[in-house]
């Protein structure tokens, strides 16, 4: 390992121990390494006081700026992010505020250019202002459309329903998800067990719509978003034993219910990636051994969607995903935090899950989840936060015909 070769001279704005603690506590966003339109990579993390950022000084450089702290008053710690077709990075989080319904509100912010300050955090409200179980029409409406997904969930869901109806406090809402589509519209989605999934849309003209109900009363965890290269948005609403599938017919159209699937999954381990034109593949972990499962709701004509195992048993959390050419073939690359806390990587021909995968360790122990992204040259770059809160990266060796990486470099 080439330690410290890329460290910048400026003092950190936040102690590394706080960054590592937040990452290990699950506050890091999925897919937290992003490539900007100017060719520079940016890494994002959280700490007790707000959002943390590191930025490449130039495309492909081992000199990075950061960590920079962007304080957020009342910051709850967890955040999610997404990048639109213009390269804008959108963030969604939660803050505590006296006077807000339930004492908390969802907030969003935007980074319009790599390395530039974030825009102001703006409140978008709280879709679940009442902590008690919702009754009456809303519950009846949720049950009506949720019957399809309720079937087959068995005794476990019956016990959950009984607990919710007993008047016991509901669990806190899932992480808010930000989902930009190809028309410039921005969708904010949040979930709460016992209530369902709800979303609010900011149209391209800046006007906000009211909160919409996407059912899924027994939802577990955040929704799982995906935007295709054509700008069409979709998402899964997950529950014990399966998920319901929602999507747009075209960019900018309303979301509609597209069906449901039956599958056991470890809560909080879902991720998604476009693996073909307009086709998304969803990934999660099987509860039996923690192995990775792949699933495409939109199966080829004449075929039924299938659950496809990809190994990685014992891994933790969602995988991060990228695509690159290996030996001349389009391949999907998966990155996970392994059972021992080390990054592990696997690759296979894109949508060729039947060929299987082989997982290999690629670094030292990391805090939280590692992340992956192509850099300006198209080289797969993997990043992790070490146990001291420092940012380390390793880049694909493009002179190697396989998937090989150069040495790790501490860049911040």
Tab-separated table of C-alpha atoms in Angstrom:
chain	number	residue	atom	x	y	z
A	1	UNK	CA	0.000	0.000	0.000
A	2	UNK	CA	1.283	3.468	-0.877
A	3	UNK	CA	0.205	5.396	2.179
A	4	UNK	CA	-0.067	9.179	2.198
A	5	UNK	CA	1.112	9.714	-1.399
A	6	UNK	CA	-1.965	11.739	-2.221
A	7	UNK	CA	-2.738	13.474	1.054
A	8	UNK	CA	-3.524	17.153	0.733
A	9	UNK	CA	-1.799	19.636	2.990
A	10	UNK	CA	-4.928	21.205	4.480
A	11	UNK	CA	-6.047	20.069	7.921
A	12	UNK	CA	-9.177	17.903	8.020
A	13	UNK	CA	-12.346	19.822	8.755
A	14	UNK	CA	-13.705	16.953	10.854
A	15	UNK	CA	-11.913	14.278	12.912
A	16	UNK	CA	-11.417	11.031	11.036
A	17	UNK	CA	-12.733	9.066	13.991
A	18	UNK	CA	-16.143	10.721	13.547
A	19	UNK	CA	-16.202	9.842	9.841
A	20	UNK	CA	-15.270	6.222	10.551
A	21	UNK	CA	-17.833	5.930	13.342
A	22	UNK	CA	-20.617	7.281	11.127
A	23	UNK	CA	-19.665	4.965	8.262
A	24	UNK	CA	-19.489	1.928	10.513
A	25	UNK	CA	-22.821	2.930	12.030
A	26	UNK	CA	-24.532	2.747	8.637
A	27	UNK	CA	-24.755	6.479	7.915
A	28	UNK	CA	-22.838	6.323	4.619
A	29	UNK	CA	-24.946	6.501	1.472
A	30	UNK	CA	-24.901	3.679	-1.021
A	31	UNK	CA	-22.819	4.373	-4.139
A	32	UNK	CA	-21.051	7.285	-2.449
A	33	UNK	CA	-18.303	7.646	-5.099
A	34	UNK	CA	-19.436	9.709	-8.120
A	35	UNK	CA	-17.916	10.901	-11.399
A	36	UNK	CA	-18.644	14.517	-12.332
A	37	UNK	CA	-19.111	15.911	-15.810
A	38	UNK	CA	-15.661	17.498	-15.615
A	39	UNK	CA	-14.077	14.060	-15.124
A	40	UNK	CA	-13.324	14.397	-11.426
A	41	UNK	CA	-14.408	11.887	-8.808
A	42	UNK	CA	-16.061	12.938	-5.560
A	43	UNK	CA	-16.550	10.854	-2.425
A	44	UNK	CA	-19.212	11.597	0.175
A	45	UNK	CA	-19.644	10.549	3.794
A	46	UNK	CA	-21.410	11.645	6.962
A	47	UNK	CA	-20.442	12.684	10.477
A	48	UNK	CA	-22.320	13.929	13.503
A	49	UNK	CA	-22.455	17.518	12.214
A	50	UNK	CA	-23.310	17.098	8.554
A	51	UNK	CA	-22.091	15.971	5.142
A	52	UNK	CA	-18.403	15.295	4.376
A	53	UNK	CA	-16.796	15.473	0.910
A	54	UNK	CA	-13.501	14.685	-0.814
A	55	UNK	CA	-12.841	15.836	-4.404
A	56	UNK	CA	-10.158	14.940	-6.978
A	57	UNK	CA	-8.002	17.950	-7.797
A	58	UNK	CA	-7.862	16.828	-11.446
A	59	UNK	CA	-9.190	13.832	-13.403
A	60	UNK	CA	-7.242	10.721	-12.456
A	61	UNK	CA	-5.194	12.511	-9.805
A	62	UNK	CA	-4.093	11.096	-6.480
A	63	UNK	CA	-4.263	14.601	-5.003
A	64	UNK	CA	-7.683	15.230	-3.492
A	65	UNK	CA	-9.218	18.102	-1.545
A	66	UNK	CA	-10.908	17.231	1.720
A	67	UNK	CA	-12.409	16.145	3.881
A	68	UNK	CA	-14.663	19.201	3.714
A	69	UNK	CA	-17.533	19.512	6.174
A	70	UNK	CA	-20.918	20.933	5.173
A	71	UNK	CA	-22.713	21.445	8.499
A	72	UNK	CA	-26.453	20.821	8.769
A	73	UNK	CA	-28.309	22.033	11.847
A	74	UNK	CA	-30.284	19.183	13.421
A	75	UNK	CA	-28.584	16.627	11.156
A	76	UNK	CA	-29.935	13.116	11.804
A	77	UNK	CA	-26.813	11.487	10.329
A	78	UNK	CA	-28.031	9.336	7.450
A	79	UNK	CA	-28.353	10.484	3.842
A	80	UNK	CA	-28.850	9.163	0.325
A	81	UNK	CA	-27.749	10.602	-2.988
A	82	UNK	CA	-28.393	10.343	-6.716
A	83	UNK	CA	-26.881	11.896	-9.836
A	84	UNK	CA	-28.926	13.155	-12.771
A	85	UNK	CA	-28.081	13.311	-16.473
A	86	UNK	CA	-26.653	16.832	-16.068
A	87	UNK	CA	-24.162	15.586	-13.500
A	88	UNK	CA	-25.961	17.312	-10.622
A	89	UNK	CA	-25.710	15.363	-7.366
A	90	UNK	CA	-28.869	15.400	-5.258
A	91	UNK	CA	-28.905	14.630	-1.550
A	92	UNK	CA	-31.763	13.671	0.735
A	93	UNK	CA	-31.627	13.446	4.502
A	94	UNK	CA	-33.527	14.136	7.689
A	95	UNK	CA	-33.093	16.822	10.298
A	96	UNK	CA	-34.624	17.342	13.694
A	97	UNK	CA	-36.421	20.669	14.067
A	98	UNK	CA	-38.606	21.947	16.841
A	99	UNK	CA	-42.045	22.770	15.489
A	100	UNK	CA	-41.845	20.381	12.527
A	101	UNK	CA	-44.548	17.665	12.405
A	102	UNK	CA	-43.234	14.832	14.522
A	103	UNK	CA	-40.139	16.911	15.272
A	104	UNK	CA	-38.423	15.955	12.020
A	105	UNK	CA	-38.518	16.914	8.362
A	106	UNK	CA	-37.053	15.671	5.124
A	107	UNK	CA	-34.482	17.908	3.468
A	108	UNK	CA	-32.798	18.008	0.058
A	109	UNK	CA	-29.753	19.796	-1.339
A	110	UNK	CA	-27.880	19.885	-4.635
A	111	UNK	CA	-24.284	20.022	-5.817
A	112	UNK	CA	-24.404	21.546	-9.295
A	113	UNK	CA	-20.690	21.321	-10.125
A	114	UNK	CA	-17.854	19.171	-8.883
A	115	UNK	CA	-15.992	20.820	-6.028
A	116	UNK	CA	-18.467	23.685	-5.694
A	117	UNK	CA	-20.408	24.357	-2.475
A	118	UNK	CA	-23.722	22.638	-1.964
A	119	UNK	CA	-26.909	24.612	-2.415
A	120	UNK	CA	-29.097	25.324	0.574
A	121	UNK	CA	-30.814	22.437	2.310
A	122	UNK	CA	-34.530	22.825	1.694
A	123	UNK	CA	-37.297	21.204	3.692
A	124	UNK	CA	-39.834	19.160	1.740
A	125	UNK	CA	-42.048	18.261	4.702
A	126	UNK	CA	-42.833	15.050	6.498
A	127	UNK	CA	-45.008	12.423	4.790
A	128	UNK	CA	-45.716	10.722	8.131
A	129	UNK	CA	-46.519	13.555	10.552
A	130	UNK	CA	-48.525	11.369	12.940
A	131	UNK	CA	-46.548	8.834	14.961
A	132	UNK	CA	-49.643	6.846	15.840
A	133	UNK	CA	-50.983	4.265	13.451
A	134	UNK	CA	-53.002	5.843	10.660
A	135	UNK	CA	-56.613	4.706	10.548
A	136	UNK	CA	-59.721	5.141	8.468
A	137	UNK	CA	-59.644	5.795	4.776
A	138	UNK	CA	-55.866	5.840	4.336
A	139	UNK	CA	-55.479	2.416	5.901
A	140	UNK	CA	-58.372	1.003	3.899
A	141	UNK	CA	-56.946	2.407	0.687
A	142	UNK	CA	-53.541	0.918	1.437
A	143	UNK	CA	-55.072	-2.479	2.106
A	144	UNK	CA	-57.055	-2.450	-1.122
A	145	UNK	CA	-54.089	-2.178	-3.448
A	146	UNK	CA	-51.779	-4.017	-1.082
A	147	UNK	CA	-53.743	-7.276	-1.204
A	148	UNK	CA	-51.637	-8.529	-4.073
A	149	UNK	CA	-48.405	-8.088	-2.173
A	150	UNK	CA	-49.880	-9.279	1.124
A	151	UNK	CA	-50.655	-12.747	-0.216
A	152	UNK	CA	-48.077	-15.345	0.659
A	153	UNK	CA	-46.348	-13.440	3.420
A	154	UNK	CA	-47.929	-15.757	5.979
A	155	UNK	CA	-47.797	-15.804	9.709
A	156	UNK	CA	-44.825	-13.416	10.041
A	157	UNK	CA	-46.761	-10.563	8.468
A	158	UNK	CA	-49.831	-11.413	10.524
A	159	UNK	CA	-47.767	-10.933	13.651
A	160	UNK	CA	-46.458	-7.616	12.339
A	161	UNK	CA	-50.008	-6.449	11.604
A	162	UNK	CA	-51.161	-7.410	15.084
A	163	UNK	CA	-48.271	-5.450	16.600
A	164	UNK	CA	-49.053	-2.387	14.505
A	165	UNK	CA	-52.751	-2.536	15.400
A	166	UNK	CA	-52.020	-2.882	19.104
A	167	UNK	CA	-51.201	0.820	19.316
A	168	UNK	CA	-47.484	0.257	19.853
A	169	UNK	CA	-45.215	3.019	18.509
A	170	UNK	CA	-44.333	2.600	14.854
A	171	UNK	CA	-40.667	2.229	13.828
A	172	UNK	CA	-39.030	5.414	12.507
A	173	UNK	CA	-39.353	6.144	8.779
A	174	UNK	CA	-36.876	4.654	6.340
A	175	UNK	CA	-34.171	6.783	4.763
A	176	UNK	CA	-35.567	9.308	2.261
A	177	UNK	CA	-34.584	8.560	-1.316
A	178	UNK	CA	-34.016	11.150	-4.025
A	179	UNK	CA	-34.810	10.051	-7.577
A	180	UNK	CA	-34.296	12.449	-10.538
A	181	UNK	CA	-35.839	11.455	-13.869
A	182	UNK	CA	-34.961	12.485	-17.409
A	183	UNK	CA	-37.377	15.436	-17.577
A	184	UNK	CA	-35.710	17.353	-14.762
A	185	UNK	CA	-38.325	16.282	-12.226
A	186	UNK	CA	-37.134	15.267	-8.777
A	187	UNK	CA	-38.930	12.604	-6.737
A	188	UNK	CA	-38.528	12.270	-2.964
A	189	UNK	CA	-39.603	8.895	-1.579
A	190	UNK	CA	-39.889	7.746	2.009
A	191	UNK	CA	-41.324	4.722	3.814
A	192	UNK	CA	-42.749	3.816	7.188
A	193	UNK	CA	-43.729	0.383	8.409
A	194	UNK	CA	-47.439	0.224	9.175
A	195	UNK	CA	-48.178	3.155	6.851
A	196	UNK	CA	-46.481	2.545	3.494
A	197	UNK	CA	-44.387	4.341	0.892
A	198	UNK	CA	-45.049	7.937	-0.050
A	199	UNK	CA	-43.460	10.295	-2.522
A	200	UNK	CA	-43.468	13.921	-3.534
A	201	UNK	CA	-42.402	15.319	-6.902
A	202	UNK	CA	-40.810	18.625	-7.776
A	203	UNK	CA	-41.562	19.271	-11.427
A	204	UNK	CA	-39.003	20.745	-13.815
A	205	UNK	CA	-40.645	24.166	-13.379
A	206	UNK	CA	-39.881	24.040	-9.633
A	207	UNK	CA	-43.442	23.455	-8.428
A	208	UNK	CA	-43.965	20.767	-5.786
A	209	UNK	CA	-46.849	18.301	-5.951
A	210	UNK	CA	-48.582	16.860	-2.901
A	211	UNK	CA	-47.471	13.620	-1.278
A	212	UNK	CA	-48.604	10.547	-3.226
A	213	UNK	CA	-49.318	7.147	-1.685
A	214	UNK	CA	-47.470	4.121	-3.125
A	215	UNK	CA	-49.052	1.636	-0.736
A	216	UNK	CA	-46.895	-1.150	0.723
A	217	UNK	CA	-48.237	-0.839	4.265
A	218	UNK	CA	-45.828	-3.491	5.590
A	219	UNK	CA	-42.796	-1.956	3.883
A	220	UNK	CA	-39.399	-2.665	5.394
A	221	UNK	CA	-36.505	-0.315	4.716
A	222	UNK	CA	-36.117	2.414	2.119
A	223	UNK	CA	-37.373	2.116	-1.440
A	224	UNK	CA	-34.834	0.859	-3.989
A	225	UNK	CA	-34.459	3.405	-6.826
A	226	UNK	CA	-33.252	3.122	-10.410
A	227	UNK	CA	-33.111	5.572	-13.310
A	228	UNK	CA	-32.320	4.293	-16.800
A	229	UNK	CA	-30.075	6.065	-19.294
A	230	UNK	CA	-33.265	7.176	-21.083
A	231	UNK	CA	-34.387	8.925	-17.894
A	232	UNK	CA	-37.211	6.570	-16.908
A	233	UNK	CA	-37.447	6.111	-13.139
A	234	UNK	CA	-38.582	3.041	-11.200
A	235	UNK	CA	-38.305	1.618	-7.688
A	236	UNK	CA	-39.050	-1.338	-5.450
A	237	UNK	CA	-41.080	-1.123	-2.241
A	238	UNK	CA	-39.728	-3.988	-0.166
A	239	UNK	CA	-41.477	-6.034	2.504
A	240	UNK	CA	-40.846	-9.309	4.278
A	241	UNK	CA	-41.055	-12.020	1.624
A	242	UNK	CA	-40.968	-9.834	-1.462
A	243	UNK	CA	-41.388	-6.400	-3.023
A	244	UNK	CA	-43.777	-4.429	-5.184
A	245	UNK	CA	-42.479	-2.873	-8.385
A	246	UNK	CA	-43.347	0.682	-9.448
A	247	UNK	CA	-42.199	2.592	-12.507
A	248	UNK	CA	-42.829	5.236	-15.123
A	249	UNK	CA	-44.005	4.370	-18.614
A	250	UNK	CA	-41.821	7.183	-19.857
A	251	UNK	CA	-39.718	9.926	-18.242
A	252	UNK	CA	-41.977	12.401	-16.475
A	253	UNK	CA	-45.063	10.199	-16.311
A	254	UNK	CA	-46.706	9.167	-13.049
A	255	UNK	CA	-45.468	6.078	-11.266
A	256	UNK	CA	-47.738	3.082	-11.589
A	257	UNK	CA	-47.787	-0.328	-9.949
A	258	UNK	CA	-46.119	-2.870	-12.268
A	259	UNK	CA	-46.385	-6.042	-10.195
A	260	UNK	CA	-44.794	-7.818	-7.299
A	261	UNK	CA	-42.202	-10.483	-6.664
A	262	UNK	CA	-41.731	-13.106	-3.990
A	263	UNK	CA	-38.245	-13.351	-2.517
A	264	UNK	CA	-36.621	-13.575	0.884
A	265	UNK	CA	-34.032	-10.884	1.469
A	266	UNK	CA	-31.982	-9.392	4.263
A	267	UNK	CA	-33.496	-6.003	5.031
A	268	UNK	CA	-31.388	-3.043	3.915
A	269	UNK	CA	-29.254	-4.956	1.406
A	270	UNK	CA	-30.914	-3.904	-1.861
A	271	UNK	CA	-29.206	-2.050	-4.709
A	272	UNK	CA	-29.927	-1.619	-8.422
A	273	UNK	CA	-28.136	-0.915	-11.697
A	274	UNK	CA	-29.054	-0.602	-15.365
A	275	UNK	CA	-27.543	-3.641	-17.082
A	276	UNK	CA	-29.203	-3.299	-20.485
A	277	UNK	CA	-30.984	-0.537	-22.444
A	278	UNK	CA	-33.897	0.387	-20.203
A	279	UNK	CA	-33.452	-2.763	-18.110
A	280	UNK	CA	-32.570	-2.709	-14.436
A	281	UNK	CA	-31.117	-5.514	-12.344
A	282	UNK	CA	-31.817	-5.513	-8.603
A	283	UNK	CA	-29.480	-7.095	-6.078
A	284	UNK	CA	-29.968	-8.168	-2.461
A	285	UNK	CA	-28.741	-10.729	0.061
A	286	UNK	CA	-30.403	-14.021	0.822
A	287	UNK	CA	-31.063	-14.505	4.558
A	288	UNK	CA	-29.773	-18.106	4.541
A	289	UNK	CA	-26.104	-17.275	3.953
A	290	UNK	CA	-25.866	-13.598	2.974
A	291	UNK	CA	-25.111	-14.500	-0.639
A	292	UNK	CA	-25.962	-11.995	-3.379
A	293	UNK	CA	-29.101	-12.531	-5.474
A	294	UNK	CA	-29.765	-10.778	-8.804
A	295	UNK	CA	-33.231	-10.233	-10.264
A	296	UNK	CA	-34.600	-8.485	-13.353
A	297	UNK	CA	-38.311	-7.626	-13.179
A	298	UNK	CA	-38.371	-7.052	-16.938
A	299	UNK	CA	-37.428	-10.496	-18.205
A	300	UNK	CA	-36.839	-11.102	-21.947
A	301	UNK	CA	-39.900	-12.012	-23.976
A	302	UNK	CA	-40.954	-15.588	-23.352
A	303	UNK	CA	-39.008	-15.879	-20.091
A	304	UNK	CA	-40.062	-15.469	-16.486
A	305	UNK	CA	-38.070	-13.321	-14.050
A	306	UNK	CA	-35.703	-15.532	-12.055
A	307	UNK	CA	-33.673	-15.248	-8.870
A	308	UNK	CA	-30.003	-15.629	-9.823
A	309	UNK	CA	-27.383	-16.391	-7.112
A	310	UNK	CA	-24.002	-14.662	-7.399
A	311	UNK	CA	-22.046	-15.891	-4.378
A	312	UNK	CA	-20.548	-13.482	-1.875
A	313	UNK	CA	-21.844	-15.411	1.153
A	314	UNK	CA	-21.223	-13.690	4.459
A	315	UNK	CA	-21.064	-10.235	2.931
A	316	UNK	CA	-22.623	-7.250	4.652
A	317	UNK	CA	-25.038	-4.645	3.312
A	318	UNK	CA	-25.813	-3.815	-0.325
A	319	UNK	CA	-23.302	-4.335	-3.113
A	320	UNK	CA	-22.123	-1.397	-5.189
A	321	UNK	CA	-22.179	-1.937	-8.949
A	322	UNK	CA	-20.340	-0.712	-12.047
A	323	UNK	CA	-19.794	-1.866	-15.627
A	324	UNK	CA	-16.544	-2.051	-17.557
A	325	UNK	CA	-14.911	-3.982	-20.387
A	326	UNK	CA	-12.766	-6.927	-19.320
A	327	UNK	CA	-10.962	-8.868	-22.025
A	328	UNK	CA	-13.139	-7.114	-24.604
A	329	UNK	CA	-16.408	-8.125	-22.936
A	330	UNK	CA	-18.988	-5.918	-21.250
A	331	UNK	CA	-18.890	-7.004	-17.605
A	332	UNK	CA	-20.736	-6.109	-14.423
A	333	UNK	CA	-18.501	-5.525	-11.404
A	334	UNK	CA	-19.804	-6.006	-7.854
A	335	UNK	CA	-18.127	-4.647	-4.730
A	336	UNK	CA	-19.068	-5.672	-1.222
A	337	UNK	CA	-17.903	-5.518	2.364
A	338	UNK	CA	-17.007	-9.098	3.166
A	339	UNK	CA	-17.661	-11.072	6.330
A	340	UNK	CA	-14.315	-10.035	7.849
A	341	UNK	CA	-14.810	-6.349	7.053
A	342	UNK	CA	-12.579	-6.228	3.949
A	343	UNK	CA	-13.656	-5.063	0.472
A	344	UNK	CA	-14.310	-7.944	-1.921
A	345	UNK	CA	-14.886	-7.748	-5.654
A	346	UNK	CA	-16.417	-9.965	-8.343
A	347	UNK	CA	-17.177	-9.601	-12.050
A	348	UNK	CA	-19.190	-11.482	-14.659
A	349	UNK	CA	-20.449	-10.908	-18.231
A	350	UNK	CA	-23.290	-8.417	-18.008
A	351	UNK	CA	-26.641	-10.214	-17.660
A	352	UNK	CA	-24.706	-13.498	-17.744
A	353	UNK	CA	-25.330	-14.446	-14.135
A	354	UNK	CA	-25.502	-18.106	-15.163
A	355	UNK	CA	-21.710	-18.061	-15.570
A	356	UNK	CA	-21.253	-17.442	-11.857
A	357	UNK	CA	-18.781	-15.236	-10.005
A	358	UNK	CA	-15.601	-15.533	-7.993
A	359	UNK	CA	-15.080	-13.084	-5.142
A	360	UNK	CA	-11.629	-11.817	-4.185
A	361	UNK	CA	-10.479	-9.525	-1.357
A	362	UNK	CA	-9.025	-6.234	-2.579
A	363	UNK	CA	-7.972	-4.244	0.465
A	364	UNK	CA	-7.695	-3.841	4.219
A	365	UNK	CA	-10.467	-3.524	6.757
A	366	UNK	CA	-12.907	-0.730	5.963
A	367	UNK	CA	-15.411	1.316	7.935
A	368	UNK	CA	-18.847	0.948	6.398
A	369	UNK	CA	-19.436	0.024	2.781
A	370	UNK	CA	-16.831	0.443	0.009
A	371	UNK	CA	-17.840	2.186	-3.222
A	372	UNK	CA	-17.068	1.849	-6.915
A	373	UNK	CA	-17.186	4.107	-9.991
A	374	UNK	CA	-15.443	4.506	-13.336
A	375	UNK	CA	-12.989	7.407	-13.455
A	376	UNK	CA	-12.372	9.857	-16.316
A	377	UNK	CA	-10.401	7.222	-18.280
A	378	UNK	CA	-13.051	4.586	-17.781
A	379	UNK	CA	-10.938	2.728	-15.244
A	380	UNK	CA	-12.923	1.140	-12.441
A	381	UNK	CA	-12.026	2.929	-9.214
A	382	UNK	CA	-12.780	1.482	-5.803
A	383	UNK	CA	-12.836	3.538	-2.636
A	384	UNK	CA	-13.112	2.826	1.050
A	385	UNK	CA	-12.969	4.675	4.357
A	386	UNK	CA	-10.375	3.109	6.640
A	387	UNK	CA	-10.761	2.598	10.376
A	388	UNK	CA	-9.127	5.987	11.011
A	389	UNK	CA	-11.654	7.792	8.788
A	390	UNK	CA	-9.248	8.319	5.876
A	391	UNK	CA	-10.270	7.922	2.234
A	392	UNK	CA	-8.359	5.310	0.189
A	393	UNK	CA	-8.711	4.561	-3.512
A	394	UNK	CA	-7.382	1.952	-5.939
A	395	UNK	CA	-7.724	2.133	-9.719
A	396	UNK	CA	-8.065	-0.573	-12.333
A	397	UNK	CA	-4.859	-1.412	-14.170
A	398	UNK	CA	-6.067	-1.025	-17.746
A	399	UNK	CA	-2.905	-2.621	-19.140
A	400	UNK	CA	-3.970	-5.915	-17.559
A	401	UNK	CA	-6.354	-8.010	-19.699
A	402	UNK	CA	-8.263	-9.076	-16.588
A	403	UNK	CA	-9.624	-7.098	-13.671
A	404	UNK	CA	-6.525	-6.040	-11.733
A	405	UNK	CA	-5.947	-2.998	-9.547
A	406	UNK	CA	-2.980	-0.831	-8.717
A	407	UNK	CA	-1.899	-0.104	-5.130
A	408	UNK	CA	-4.196	1.583	-2.635
A	409	UNK	CA	-3.526	5.271	-2.128
A	410	UNK	CA	-4.634	7.322	0.851
A	411	UNK	CA	-6.022	10.533	-0.620
A	412	UNK	CA	-7.705	12.210	2.321
